[in-house]
PDB file of C-alpha atoms in Angstrom:
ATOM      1  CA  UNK Q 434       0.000   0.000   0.000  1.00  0.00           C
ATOM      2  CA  UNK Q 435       1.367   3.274  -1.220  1.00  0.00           C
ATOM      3  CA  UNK Q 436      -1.076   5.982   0.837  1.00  0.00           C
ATOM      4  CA  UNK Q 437      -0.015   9.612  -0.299  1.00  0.00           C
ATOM      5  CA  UNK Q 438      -1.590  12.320   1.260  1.00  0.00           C
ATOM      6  CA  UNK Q 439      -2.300  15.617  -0.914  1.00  0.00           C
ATOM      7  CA  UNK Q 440      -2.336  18.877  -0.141  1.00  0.00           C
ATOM      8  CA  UNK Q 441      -3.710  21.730  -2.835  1.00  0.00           C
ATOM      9  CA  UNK Q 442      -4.078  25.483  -1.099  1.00  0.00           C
ATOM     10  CA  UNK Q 443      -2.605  27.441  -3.877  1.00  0.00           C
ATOM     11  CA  UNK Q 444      -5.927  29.649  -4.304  1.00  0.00           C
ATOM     12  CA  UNK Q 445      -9.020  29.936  -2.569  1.00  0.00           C
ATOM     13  CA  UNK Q 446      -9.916  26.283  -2.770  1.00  0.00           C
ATOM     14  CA  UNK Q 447      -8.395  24.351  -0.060  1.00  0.00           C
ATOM     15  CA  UNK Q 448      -8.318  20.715  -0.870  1.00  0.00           C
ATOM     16  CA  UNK Q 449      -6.628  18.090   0.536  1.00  0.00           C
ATOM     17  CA  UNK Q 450      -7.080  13.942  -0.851  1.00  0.00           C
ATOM     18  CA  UNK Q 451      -5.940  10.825   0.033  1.00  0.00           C
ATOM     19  CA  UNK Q 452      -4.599   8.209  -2.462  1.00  0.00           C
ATOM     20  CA  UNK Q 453      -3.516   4.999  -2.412  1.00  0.00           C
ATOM     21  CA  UNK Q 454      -1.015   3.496  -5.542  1.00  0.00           C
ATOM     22  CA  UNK Q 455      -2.517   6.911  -7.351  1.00  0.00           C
ATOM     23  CA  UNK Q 456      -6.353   6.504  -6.915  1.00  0.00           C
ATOM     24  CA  UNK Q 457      -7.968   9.029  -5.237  1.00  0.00           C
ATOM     25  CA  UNK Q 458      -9.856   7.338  -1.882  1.00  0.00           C
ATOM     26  CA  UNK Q 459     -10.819  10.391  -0.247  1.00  0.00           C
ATOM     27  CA  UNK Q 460     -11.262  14.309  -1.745  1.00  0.00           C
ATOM     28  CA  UNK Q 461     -12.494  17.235   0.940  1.00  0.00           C
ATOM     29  CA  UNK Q 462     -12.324  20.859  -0.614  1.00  0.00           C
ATOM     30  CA  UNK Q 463     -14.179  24.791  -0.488  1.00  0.00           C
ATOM     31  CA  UNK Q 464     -13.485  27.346  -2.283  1.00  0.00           C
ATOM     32  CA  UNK Q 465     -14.213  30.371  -0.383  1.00  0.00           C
ATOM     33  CA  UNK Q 466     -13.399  34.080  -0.446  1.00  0.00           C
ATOM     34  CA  UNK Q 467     -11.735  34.308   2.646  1.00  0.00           C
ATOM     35  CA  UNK Q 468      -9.020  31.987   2.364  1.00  0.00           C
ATOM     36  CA  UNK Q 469     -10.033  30.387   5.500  1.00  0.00           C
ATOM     37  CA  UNK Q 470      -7.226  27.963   4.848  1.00  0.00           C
ATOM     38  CA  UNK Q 471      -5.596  27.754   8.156  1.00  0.00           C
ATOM     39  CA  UNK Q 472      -9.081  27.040   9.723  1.00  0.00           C
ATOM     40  CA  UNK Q 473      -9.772  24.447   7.435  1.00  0.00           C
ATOM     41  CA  UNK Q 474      -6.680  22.770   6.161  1.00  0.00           C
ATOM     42  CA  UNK Q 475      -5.587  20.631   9.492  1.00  0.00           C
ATOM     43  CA  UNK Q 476      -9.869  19.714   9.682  1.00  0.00           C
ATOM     44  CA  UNK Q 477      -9.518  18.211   6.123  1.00  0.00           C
ATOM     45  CA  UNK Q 478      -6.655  16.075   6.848  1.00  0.00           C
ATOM     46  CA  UNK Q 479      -8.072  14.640  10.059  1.00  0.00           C
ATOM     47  CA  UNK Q 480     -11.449  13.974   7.960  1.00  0.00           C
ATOM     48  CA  UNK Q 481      -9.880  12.779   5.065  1.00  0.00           C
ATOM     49  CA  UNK Q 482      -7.675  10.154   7.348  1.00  0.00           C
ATOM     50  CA  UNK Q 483     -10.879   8.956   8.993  1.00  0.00           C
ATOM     51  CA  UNK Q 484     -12.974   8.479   5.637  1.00  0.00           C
ATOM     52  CA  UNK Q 485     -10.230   6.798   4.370  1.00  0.00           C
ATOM     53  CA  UNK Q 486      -9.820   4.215   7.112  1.00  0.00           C
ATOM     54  CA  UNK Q 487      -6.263   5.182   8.118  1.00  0.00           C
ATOM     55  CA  UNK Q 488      -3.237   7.145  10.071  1.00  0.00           C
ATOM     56  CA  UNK Q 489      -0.577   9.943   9.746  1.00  0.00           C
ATOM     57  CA  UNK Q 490       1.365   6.438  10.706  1.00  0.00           C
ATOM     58  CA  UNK Q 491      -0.386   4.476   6.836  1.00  0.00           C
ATOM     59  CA  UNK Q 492       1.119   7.804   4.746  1.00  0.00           C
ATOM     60  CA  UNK Q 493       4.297   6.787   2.504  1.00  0.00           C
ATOM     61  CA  UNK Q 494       4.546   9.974   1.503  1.00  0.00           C
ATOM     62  CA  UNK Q 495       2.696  13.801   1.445  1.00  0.00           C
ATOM     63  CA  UNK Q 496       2.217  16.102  -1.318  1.00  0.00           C
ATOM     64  CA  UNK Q 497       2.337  19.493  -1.578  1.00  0.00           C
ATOM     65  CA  UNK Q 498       1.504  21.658  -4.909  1.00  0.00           C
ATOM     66  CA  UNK Q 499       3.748  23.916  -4.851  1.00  0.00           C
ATOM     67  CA  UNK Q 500       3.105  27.121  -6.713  1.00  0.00           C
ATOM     68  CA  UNK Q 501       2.684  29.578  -8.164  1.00  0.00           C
ATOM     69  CA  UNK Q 502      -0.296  30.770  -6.478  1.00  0.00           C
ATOM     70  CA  UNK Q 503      -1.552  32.400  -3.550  1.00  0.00           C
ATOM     71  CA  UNK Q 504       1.542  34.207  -1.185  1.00  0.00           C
ATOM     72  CA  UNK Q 505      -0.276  32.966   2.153  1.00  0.00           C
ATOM     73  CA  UNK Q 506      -1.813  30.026   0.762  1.00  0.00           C
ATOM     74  CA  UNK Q 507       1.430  28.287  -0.477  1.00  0.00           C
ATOM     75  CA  UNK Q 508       2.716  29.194   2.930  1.00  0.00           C
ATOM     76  CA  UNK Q 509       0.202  27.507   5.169  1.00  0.00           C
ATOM     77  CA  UNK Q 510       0.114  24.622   2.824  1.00  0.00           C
ATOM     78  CA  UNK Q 511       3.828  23.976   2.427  1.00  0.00           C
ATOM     79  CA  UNK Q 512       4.563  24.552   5.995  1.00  0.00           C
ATOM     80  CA  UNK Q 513       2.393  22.138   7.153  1.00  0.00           C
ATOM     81  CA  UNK Q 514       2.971  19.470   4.758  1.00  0.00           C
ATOM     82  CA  UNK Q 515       7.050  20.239   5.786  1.00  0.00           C
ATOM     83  CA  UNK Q 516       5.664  19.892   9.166  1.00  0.00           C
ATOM     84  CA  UNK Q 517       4.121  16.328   9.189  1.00  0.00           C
ATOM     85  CA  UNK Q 518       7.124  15.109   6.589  1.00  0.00           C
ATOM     86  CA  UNK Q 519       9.329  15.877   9.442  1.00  0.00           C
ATOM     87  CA  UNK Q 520       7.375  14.485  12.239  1.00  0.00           C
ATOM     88  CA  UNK Q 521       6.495  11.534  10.401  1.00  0.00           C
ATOM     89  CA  UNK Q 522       9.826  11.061   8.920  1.00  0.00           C
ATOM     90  CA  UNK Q 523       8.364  10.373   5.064  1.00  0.00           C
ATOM     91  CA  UNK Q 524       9.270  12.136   1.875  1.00  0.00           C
ATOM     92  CA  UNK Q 525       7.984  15.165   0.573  1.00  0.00           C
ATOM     93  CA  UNK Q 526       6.482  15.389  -3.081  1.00  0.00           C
ATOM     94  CA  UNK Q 527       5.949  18.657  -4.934  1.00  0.00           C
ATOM     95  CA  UNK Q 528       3.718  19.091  -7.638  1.00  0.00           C
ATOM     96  CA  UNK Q 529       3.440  21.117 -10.385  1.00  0.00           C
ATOM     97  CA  UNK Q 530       0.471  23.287  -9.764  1.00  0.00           C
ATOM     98  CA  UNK Q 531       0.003  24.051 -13.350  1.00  0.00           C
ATOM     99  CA  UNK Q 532       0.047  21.020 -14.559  1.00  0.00           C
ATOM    100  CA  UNK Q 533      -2.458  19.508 -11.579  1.00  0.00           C
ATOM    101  CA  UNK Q 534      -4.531  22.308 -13.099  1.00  0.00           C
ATOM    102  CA  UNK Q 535      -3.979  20.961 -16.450  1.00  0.00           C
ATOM    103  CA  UNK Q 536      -5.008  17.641 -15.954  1.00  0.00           C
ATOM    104  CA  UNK Q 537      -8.418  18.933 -15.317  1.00  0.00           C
ATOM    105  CA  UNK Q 538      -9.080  19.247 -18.984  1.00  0.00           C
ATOM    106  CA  UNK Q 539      -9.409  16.185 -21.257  1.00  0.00           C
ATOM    107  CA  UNK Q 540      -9.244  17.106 -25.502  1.00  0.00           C
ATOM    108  CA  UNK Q 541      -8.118  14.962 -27.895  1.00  0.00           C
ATOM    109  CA  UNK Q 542      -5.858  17.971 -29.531  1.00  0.00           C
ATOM    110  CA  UNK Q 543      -4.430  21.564 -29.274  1.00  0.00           C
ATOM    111  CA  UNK Q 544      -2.750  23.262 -26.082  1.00  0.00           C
ATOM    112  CA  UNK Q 545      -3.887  23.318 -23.042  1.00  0.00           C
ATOM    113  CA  UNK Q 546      -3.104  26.415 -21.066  1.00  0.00           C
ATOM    114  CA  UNK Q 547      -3.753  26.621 -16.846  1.00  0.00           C
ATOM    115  CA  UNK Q 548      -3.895  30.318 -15.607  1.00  0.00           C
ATOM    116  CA  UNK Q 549      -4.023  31.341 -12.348  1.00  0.00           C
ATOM    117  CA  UNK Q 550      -4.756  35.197 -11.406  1.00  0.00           C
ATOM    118  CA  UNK Q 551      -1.843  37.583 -10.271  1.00  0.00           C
ATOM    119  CA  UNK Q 552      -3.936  40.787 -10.176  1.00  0.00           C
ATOM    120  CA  UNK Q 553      -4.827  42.771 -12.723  1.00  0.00           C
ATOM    121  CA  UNK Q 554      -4.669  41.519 -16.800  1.00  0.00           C
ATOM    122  CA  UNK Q 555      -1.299  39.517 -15.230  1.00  0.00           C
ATOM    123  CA  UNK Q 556      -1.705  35.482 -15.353  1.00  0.00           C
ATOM    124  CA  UNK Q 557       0.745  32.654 -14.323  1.00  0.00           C
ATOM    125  CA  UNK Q 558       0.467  30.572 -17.173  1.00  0.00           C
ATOM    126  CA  UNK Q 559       1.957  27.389 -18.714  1.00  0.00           C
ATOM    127  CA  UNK Q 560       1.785  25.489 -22.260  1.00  0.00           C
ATOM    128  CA  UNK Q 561       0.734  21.928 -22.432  1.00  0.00           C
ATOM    129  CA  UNK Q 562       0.042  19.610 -25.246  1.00  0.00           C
ATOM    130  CA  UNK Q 563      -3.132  17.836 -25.295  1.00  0.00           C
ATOM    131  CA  UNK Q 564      -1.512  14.449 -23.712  1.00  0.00           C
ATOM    132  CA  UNK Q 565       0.158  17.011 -20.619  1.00  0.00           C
ATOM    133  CA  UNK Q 566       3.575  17.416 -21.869  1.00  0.00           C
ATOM    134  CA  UNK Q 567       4.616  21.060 -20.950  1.00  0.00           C
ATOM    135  CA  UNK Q 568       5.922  22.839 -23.960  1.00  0.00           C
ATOM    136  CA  UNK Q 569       7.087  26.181 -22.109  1.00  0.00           C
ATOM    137  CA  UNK Q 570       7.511  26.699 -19.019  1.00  0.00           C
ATOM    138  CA  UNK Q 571       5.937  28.636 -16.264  1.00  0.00           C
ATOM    139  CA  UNK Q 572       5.562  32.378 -16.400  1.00  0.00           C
ATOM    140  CA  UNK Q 573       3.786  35.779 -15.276  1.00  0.00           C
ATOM    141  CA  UNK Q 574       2.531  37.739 -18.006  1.00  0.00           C
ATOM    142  CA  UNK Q 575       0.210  40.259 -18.776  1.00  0.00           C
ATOM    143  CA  UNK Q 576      -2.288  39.021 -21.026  1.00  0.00           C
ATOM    144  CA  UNK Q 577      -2.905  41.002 -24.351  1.00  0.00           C
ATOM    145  CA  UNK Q 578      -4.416  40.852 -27.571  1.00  0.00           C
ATOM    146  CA  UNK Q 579      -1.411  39.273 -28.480  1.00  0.00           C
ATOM    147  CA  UNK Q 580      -0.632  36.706 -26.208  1.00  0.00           C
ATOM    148  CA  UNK Q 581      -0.483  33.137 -27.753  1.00  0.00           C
ATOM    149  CA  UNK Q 582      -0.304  34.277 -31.243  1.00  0.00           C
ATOM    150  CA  UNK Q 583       2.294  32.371 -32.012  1.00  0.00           C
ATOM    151  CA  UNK Q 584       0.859  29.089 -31.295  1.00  0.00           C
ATOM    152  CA  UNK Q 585      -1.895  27.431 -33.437  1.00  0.00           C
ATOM    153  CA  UNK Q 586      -4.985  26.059 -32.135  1.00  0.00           C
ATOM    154  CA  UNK Q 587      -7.028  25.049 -30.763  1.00  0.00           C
ATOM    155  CA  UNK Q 588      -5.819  26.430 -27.196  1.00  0.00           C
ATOM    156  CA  UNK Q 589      -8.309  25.492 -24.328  1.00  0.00           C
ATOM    157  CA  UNK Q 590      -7.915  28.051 -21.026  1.00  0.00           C
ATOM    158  CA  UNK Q 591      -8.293  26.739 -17.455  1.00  0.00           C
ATOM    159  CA  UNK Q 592      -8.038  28.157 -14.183  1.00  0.00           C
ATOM    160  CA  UNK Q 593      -9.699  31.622 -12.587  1.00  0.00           C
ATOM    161  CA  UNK Q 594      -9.026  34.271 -15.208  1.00  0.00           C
ATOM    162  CA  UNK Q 595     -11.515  33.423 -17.823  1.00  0.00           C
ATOM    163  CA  UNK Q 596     -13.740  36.304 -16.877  1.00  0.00           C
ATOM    164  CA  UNK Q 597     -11.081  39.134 -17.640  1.00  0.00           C
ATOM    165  CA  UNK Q 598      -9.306  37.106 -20.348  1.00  0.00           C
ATOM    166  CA  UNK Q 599     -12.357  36.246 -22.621  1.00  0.00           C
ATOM    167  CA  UNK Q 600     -12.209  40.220 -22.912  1.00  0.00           C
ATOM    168  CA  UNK Q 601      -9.053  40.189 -24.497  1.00  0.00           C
ATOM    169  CA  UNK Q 602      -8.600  36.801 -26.691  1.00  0.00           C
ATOM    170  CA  UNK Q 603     -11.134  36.920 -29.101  1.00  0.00           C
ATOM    171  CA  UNK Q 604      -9.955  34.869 -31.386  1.00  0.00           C
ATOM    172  CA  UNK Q 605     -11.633  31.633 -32.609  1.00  0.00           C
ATOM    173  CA  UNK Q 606      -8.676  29.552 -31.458  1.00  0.00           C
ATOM    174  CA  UNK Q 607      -9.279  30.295 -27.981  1.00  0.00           C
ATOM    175  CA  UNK Q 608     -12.043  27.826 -25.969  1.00  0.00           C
ATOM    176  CA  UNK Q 609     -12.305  28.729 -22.487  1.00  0.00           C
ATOM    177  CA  UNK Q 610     -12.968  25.784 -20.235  1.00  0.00           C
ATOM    178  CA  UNK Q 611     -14.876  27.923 -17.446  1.00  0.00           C
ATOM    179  CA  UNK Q 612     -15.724  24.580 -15.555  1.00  0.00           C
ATOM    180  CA  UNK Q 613     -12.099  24.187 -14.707  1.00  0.00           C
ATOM    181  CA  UNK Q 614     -11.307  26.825 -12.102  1.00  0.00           C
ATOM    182  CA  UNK Q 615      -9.314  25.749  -8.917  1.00  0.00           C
ATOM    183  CA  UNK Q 616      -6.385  23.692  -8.922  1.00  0.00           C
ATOM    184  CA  UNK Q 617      -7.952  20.270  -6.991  1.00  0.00           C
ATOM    185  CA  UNK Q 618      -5.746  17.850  -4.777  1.00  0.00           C
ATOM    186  CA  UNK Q 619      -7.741  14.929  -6.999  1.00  0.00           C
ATOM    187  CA  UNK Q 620      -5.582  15.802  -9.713  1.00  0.00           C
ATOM    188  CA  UNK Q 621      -2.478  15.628  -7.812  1.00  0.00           C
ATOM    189  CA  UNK Q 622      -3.340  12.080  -6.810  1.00  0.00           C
ATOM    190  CA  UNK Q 623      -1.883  10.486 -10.049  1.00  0.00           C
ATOM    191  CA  UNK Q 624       1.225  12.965 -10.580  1.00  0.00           C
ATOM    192  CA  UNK Q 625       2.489  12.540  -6.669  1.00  0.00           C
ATOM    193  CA  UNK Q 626       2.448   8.811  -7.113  1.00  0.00           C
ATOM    194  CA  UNK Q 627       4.339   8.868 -10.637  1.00  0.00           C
ATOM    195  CA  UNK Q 628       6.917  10.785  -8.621  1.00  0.00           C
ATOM    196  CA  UNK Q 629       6.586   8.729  -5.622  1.00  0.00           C
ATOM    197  CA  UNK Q 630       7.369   5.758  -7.654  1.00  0.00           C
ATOM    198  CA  UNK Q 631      10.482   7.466  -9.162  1.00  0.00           C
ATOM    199  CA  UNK Q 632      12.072   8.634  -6.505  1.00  0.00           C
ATOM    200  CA  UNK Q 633      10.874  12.409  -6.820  1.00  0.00           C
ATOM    201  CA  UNK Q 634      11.085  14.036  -3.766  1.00  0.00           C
ATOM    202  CA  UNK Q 635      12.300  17.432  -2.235  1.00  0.00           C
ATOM    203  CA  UNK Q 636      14.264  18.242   0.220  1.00  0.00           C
ATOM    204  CA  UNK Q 637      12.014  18.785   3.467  1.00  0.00           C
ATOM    205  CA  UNK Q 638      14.192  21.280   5.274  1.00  0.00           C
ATOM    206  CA  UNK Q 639      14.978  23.329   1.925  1.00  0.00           C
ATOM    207  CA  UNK Q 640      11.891  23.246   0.108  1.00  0.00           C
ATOM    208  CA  UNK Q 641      10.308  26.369  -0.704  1.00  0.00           C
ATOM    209  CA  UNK Q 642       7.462  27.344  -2.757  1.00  0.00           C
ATOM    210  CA  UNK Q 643       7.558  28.345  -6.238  1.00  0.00           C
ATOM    211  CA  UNK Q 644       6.501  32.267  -5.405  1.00  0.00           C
ATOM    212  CA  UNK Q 645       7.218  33.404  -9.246  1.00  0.00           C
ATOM    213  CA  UNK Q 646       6.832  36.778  -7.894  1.00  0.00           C
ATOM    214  CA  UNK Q 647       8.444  37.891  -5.169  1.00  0.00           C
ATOM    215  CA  UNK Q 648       5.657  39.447  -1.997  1.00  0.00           C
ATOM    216  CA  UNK Q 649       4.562  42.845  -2.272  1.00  0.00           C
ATOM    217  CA  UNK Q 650       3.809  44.370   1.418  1.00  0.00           C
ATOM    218  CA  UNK Q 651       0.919  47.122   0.305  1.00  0.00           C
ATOM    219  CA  UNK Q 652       0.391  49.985   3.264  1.00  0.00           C
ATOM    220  CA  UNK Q 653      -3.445  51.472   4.406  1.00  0.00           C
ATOM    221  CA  UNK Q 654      -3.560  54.877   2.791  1.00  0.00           C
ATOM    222  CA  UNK Q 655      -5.950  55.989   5.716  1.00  0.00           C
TER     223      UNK Q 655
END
């Protein structure tokens, strides 16, 4: 038995799912406004644990998906998966939150494209095939008019920007997947194990989130 435990708080959904050998046993997630992670993150795992008819002591490994995203939500994820890693003494998987986010969509051709809102018209994006090989990597960019020209379509959009984006790509190519929002900890389930399996881990006292952008402390102007 290979039980991974998976932890996804990189936006407002806080998920968290249990697998075992890469099926998903057990997924508990809300997507709320408040980020109420730190309230509901440690209420998950205990829940999920219990529905899935184990222990902290059954895990062989935890998961964390580890950016870009949300500043305080990669923190409060990350530290705690570090957290019960070290307790536990079990390795520590990161994920690629893109390409979780990916995974949500299923076509048979084009690109697939995860974005993930970083204020404003700016986006972290990626490039994936259809079968969720990432053609370029992970960036921040302001969306324009122009963005993605260079790539032929289709090209199918996940994630949260839809709603400003769809302002700005007009073009037939584009097929926004608005179904798709949140990255999900059911779609690390399958990508944590195929790294489990290989030997994929991080380093649980020097693992850090992938920020992309570094944290910008804003000051009241009253």
């Amino acid at each position: 038995m290979s039980y991974i435990l998976n932890i996804e708080t990189t936006t407002k959904n806080c998920s968290v799912a249990i697998a075992n050998e890469g099926k998903t046993l057990v997924c508990l997630e809300a997507a709320e406004q408040g980020f109420s992670h730190a309230e509901k993150l440690h209420v998950f795992i205990a829940q999920a644990l219990k529905e899935a008819s184990i222990t902290f002591h059954d895990l062989a490994a935890i998961a964390v998906s580890q950016g870009p995203g949300s500043y305080t939500g990669l923190r409060i994820g990350v530290s705690t998966a570090k957290g019960l890693c070290y307790a536990l003494e079990i390795p520590l998987i990161a994920v690629d939150t893109l390409q979780s986010l990916a995974s949500q969509a299923s076509v048979k051709q084009g690109c697939i494209v995860p974005m993930l809102d970083a204020r404003r018209m700016e986006v972290y994006s990626a490039i994936f095939t259809s079968d969720y090989i990432k053609i370029r990597e992970t960036k921040a960019e302001i969306i324009t008019g122009n963005s993605f020209e260079e790539i032929d379509g289709p090209i199918y959009f996940v994630g949260d920007c839809a709603e400003k984006c769809k302002e700005v790509l007009t073009s037939d190519k584009f097929i926004f997947l608005d179904k798709f929002v949140y990255p999900s900890a059911k779609e690390m389930c399958v990508l944590s194990y195929e790294q489990y399996k290989n030997k994929a881990t991080v380093d649980v006292a020097y693992f850090e989130p992938f920020y992309l952008k570094d944290f910008l402390i804003t000051t009241s102007k009253k």
